[in-house]
Short mmCIF file of C-alpha atoms in Angstrom, two decimals:
data_model
loop_
_atom_site.label_atom_id
_atom_site.label_comp_id
_atom_site.label_asym_id
_atom_site.label_seq_id
_atom_site.Cartn_x
_atom_site.Cartn_y
_atom_site.Cartn_z
CA MET A 1 7.30 17.46 7.56
CA THR A 2 9.62 14.71 9.02
CA ALA A 3 12.41 12.60 7.52
CA ASP A 4 13.56 9.08 9.30
CA LEU A 5 16.70 8.01 7.68
CA ALA A 6 17.20 3.90 7.27
CA GLY A 7 19.20 1.89 4.96
CA PRO A 8 21.99 1.43 3.55
CA GLY A 9 24.59 4.63 3.27
CA ALA A 10 21.70 6.42 5.30
CA ALA A 11 24.38 8.16 7.85
CA ALA A 12 25.74 9.53 4.76
CA ALA A 13 22.81 11.07 3.37
CA PRO A 14 23.71 14.52 2.41
CA PRO A 15 21.17 17.22 3.47
CA TRP A 16 21.42 18.91 0.12
CA LEU A 17 20.11 15.83 -1.69
CA THR A 18 17.75 14.66 1.19
CA SER A 19 15.80 17.82 2.40
CA MET A 20 14.75 18.50 -1.36
CA PHE A 21 11.56 17.08 -0.92
CA GLU A 22 10.65 18.97 2.36
CA ARG A 23 9.53 22.74 2.13
CA ASP A 24 11.50 25.37 1.76
CA ASP A 25 12.33 26.94 5.15
CA VAL A 26 14.62 29.65 3.49
CA ALA A 27 12.73 31.39 0.90
CA ASP A 28 12.01 34.58 3.04
CA LEU A 29 15.90 35.07 4.06
CA PRO A 30 16.84 38.53 2.83
CA VAL A 31 20.08 36.58 0.68
CA PRO A 32 19.77 33.03 -0.15
CA PRO A 33 22.37 30.95 0.73
CA PRO A 34 24.34 29.19 -2.35
CA VAL A 35 22.14 26.05 -3.58
CA PRO A 36 23.20 23.24 -5.81
CA LEU A 37 21.64 23.13 -9.43
CA SER A 38 18.89 20.69 -9.42
CA ALA A 39 16.69 19.54 -12.32
CA THR A 40 13.08 17.90 -11.36
CA CYS A 41 10.91 15.26 -13.65
CA THR A 42 7.52 14.62 -12.34
CA LEU A 43 6.17 11.24 -13.60
CA GLN A 44 2.81 9.78 -13.80
CA GLY A 45 3.51 6.19 -12.90
CA ARG A 46 3.32 5.28 -16.74
CA VAL A 47 4.74 2.35 -18.60
CA THR A 48 6.91 5.22 -20.69
CA SER A 49 8.06 6.27 -17.25
CA ALA A 50 11.40 4.85 -16.94
CA ALA A 51 12.15 5.82 -20.48
CA ALA A 52 10.83 9.28 -19.77
CA ALA A 53 13.46 9.48 -16.59
CA ARG A 54 16.54 7.94 -18.79
CA ASP A 55 15.36 10.80 -21.61
CA PHE A 56 15.46 13.20 -18.68
CA THR A 57 18.58 12.03 -17.20
CA ALA A 58 20.52 12.09 -20.18
CA VAL A 59 19.53 15.54 -21.18
CA THR A 60 19.87 17.05 -18.01
CA LEU A 61 24.01 15.53 -17.37
CA ASP A 62 25.02 16.16 -20.33
CA GLU A 63 24.18 19.88 -19.71
CA TRP A 64 25.82 19.95 -16.54
CA GLY A 65 28.80 19.39 -18.67
CA PHE A 66 29.01 15.00 -16.92
CA PRO A 67 28.41 13.14 -20.29
CA CYS A 68 30.34 9.94 -18.88
CA LEU A 69 27.97 9.94 -16.06
CA ILE A 70 25.25 9.16 -18.60
CA ASP A 71 24.95 5.69 -18.84
CA ASP A 72 25.36 4.59 -15.48
CA ALA A 73 23.24 7.63 -14.17
CA GLN A 74 20.53 6.57 -16.87
CA LEU A 75 20.81 2.85 -15.49
CA VAL A 76 20.45 3.60 -11.49
CA VAL A 77 17.49 6.23 -12.49
CA SER A 78 15.42 3.50 -14.49
CA GLU A 79 15.68 1.09 -11.38
CA LEU A 80 14.51 3.32 -9.04
CA VAL A 81 11.90 4.68 -10.88
CA THR A 82 10.75 1.12 -12.11
CA ASN A 83 10.88 0.10 -8.14
CA ALA A 84 8.86 3.02 -7.62
CA LEU A 85 6.11 1.53 -10.39
CA ARG A 86 6.31 -1.62 -9.66
CA HIS A 87 6.68 -1.89 -5.98
CA ALA A 88 4.54 1.40 -4.99
CA ARG A 89 2.16 0.57 -7.93
CA ALA A 90 -1.27 0.71 -5.09
CA ASP A 91 0.18 3.62 -3.64
CA VAL A 92 0.76 5.60 -6.72
CA ALA A 93 -2.90 6.13 -7.63
CA ALA A 94 -3.66 7.37 -4.27
CA GLY A 95 -0.66 9.32 -3.92
CA PRO A 96 1.07 11.85 -5.59
CA PRO A 97 2.97 11.57 -8.79
CA ILE A 98 6.76 10.19 -8.78
CA GLN A 99 9.26 12.51 -8.87
CA LEU A 100 12.97 12.84 -9.81
CA ARG A 101 15.33 14.92 -8.92
CA LEU A 102 18.85 15.05 -9.69
CA VAL A 103 21.54 17.64 -8.11
CA ASN A 104 25.01 19.15 -8.60
CA HIS A 105 26.79 19.47 -5.71
CA ARG A 106 30.34 20.02 -6.00
CA PHE A 107 31.97 16.53 -6.18
CA HIS A 108 28.65 14.50 -5.95
CA ILE A 109 25.83 14.12 -8.63
CA GLY A 110 22.93 13.32 -6.62
CA CYS A 111 19.90 11.57 -7.95
CA ALA A 112 16.09 10.62 -5.94
CA VAL A 113 13.07 9.25 -6.57
CA ARG A 114 10.28 9.94 -4.45
CA ASP A 115 6.99 7.76 -3.94
CA SER A 116 4.09 7.44 -1.90
CA SER A 117 4.80 4.16 -0.58
CA GLU A 118 6.68 3.72 2.55
CA ARG A 119 8.07 -0.01 1.95
CA VAL A 120 11.39 0.21 2.04
CA PRO A 121 13.58 -0.83 -0.58
CA ALA A 122 15.73 -4.06 0.01
CA PRO A 123 18.26 -5.77 -2.27
CA ALA A 124 16.71 -8.89 -3.15
CA ALA A 125 18.45 -11.98 -2.36
CA GLY A 126 17.47 -14.43 -5.76
CA GLY A 127 20.13 -16.44 -7.05
CA ASP A 128 22.04 -15.88 -10.45
CA LEU A 129 19.41 -17.48 -12.51
CA SER A 130 16.67 -15.30 -11.26
CA GLU A 131 14.92 -13.06 -13.46
CA THR A 132 14.33 -10.10 -11.55
CA GLY A 133 15.74 -8.55 -7.93
CA ARG A 134 19.06 -7.38 -9.11
CA GLY A 135 18.79 -3.97 -9.55
CA LEU A 136 19.59 -2.69 -6.08
CA HIS A 137 22.57 -4.78 -6.71
CA LEU A 138 23.62 -2.73 -9.94
CA VAL A 139 22.86 0.72 -7.63
CA GLU A 140 25.31 -0.29 -5.11
CA ALA A 141 27.61 -1.27 -7.66
CA LEU A 142 27.13 1.90 -9.60
CA THR A 143 27.02 4.33 -7.21
CA ALA A 144 29.26 6.19 -4.62
CA THR A 145 26.39 4.95 -1.61
CA TRP A 146 22.51 5.04 -1.64
CA GLY A 147 19.93 4.79 0.90
CA TRP A 148 16.34 5.71 1.52
CA ILE A 149 14.50 8.11 3.32
CA LEU A 150 11.02 7.57 4.90
CA ILE A 151 9.09 10.81 4.67
CA GLY A 152 5.97 11.28 7.62
CA ASP A 153 3.96 14.17 6.90
CA GLY A 154 4.60 15.62 10.32
CA ASN A 155 1.20 14.43 12.44
CA SER A 156 0.84 12.52 15.54
CA GLY A 157 -0.80 9.82 13.32
CA GLY A 158 2.12 9.04 11.26
CA GLY A 159 0.57 8.64 8.24
CA GLY A 160 2.08 7.95 4.55
CA GLY A 161 4.72 10.33 3.29
CA GLY A 162 5.76 7.91 1.15
CA LYS A 163 9.70 7.81 1.01
CA VAL A 164 12.69 9.05 -1.21
CA VAL A 165 15.67 6.61 -2.40
CA TRP A 166 18.70 8.51 -3.49
CA ALA A 167 21.85 7.53 -4.57
CA LEU A 168 25.27 9.50 -5.01
CA PHE A 169 27.35 9.46 -7.84
CA GLU A 170 30.69 11.24 -8.01
CA ALA A 171 31.10 14.05 -10.14
CA ARG A 172 33.44 13.62 -12.86
CA ALA A 173 33.52 16.14 -15.69
CA SER A 174 34.71 14.52 -19.05
#
């Protein structure tokens, strides 16, 4: 599996967040390295997926002691999952379900949404009266940084591993 970085903040994509959807190369080590807390939710591409992602995020952040991040994180996760549902709809039926992963790593909380589409996210240039297109602007405003990674399958054909859209929050305990 290969990962190509692209997008805003891509150079700042931390390996502990971006490698989470690749295979585990350290499983056979005698003493595993310390890993951040993480939680994964698989979403089947239904109308209720964004609500399920918000609920999962609230429960997870509360368990980790970050209730002050719940509102912002729920909004960001909802936008990322909704974008995956809306823009990767044709690919979702053929590909794997949407995956949401939350990671608690030192001073940051990371969230990442994987879907089977290779369409990269781009903030819309819509006007103030536009009914859609504000989601990624909200993600940018509420997070420390965000970006995406195209995931290739490693074959010479380069075919469809999809993408991971990720965002980082500053970890502020309540």
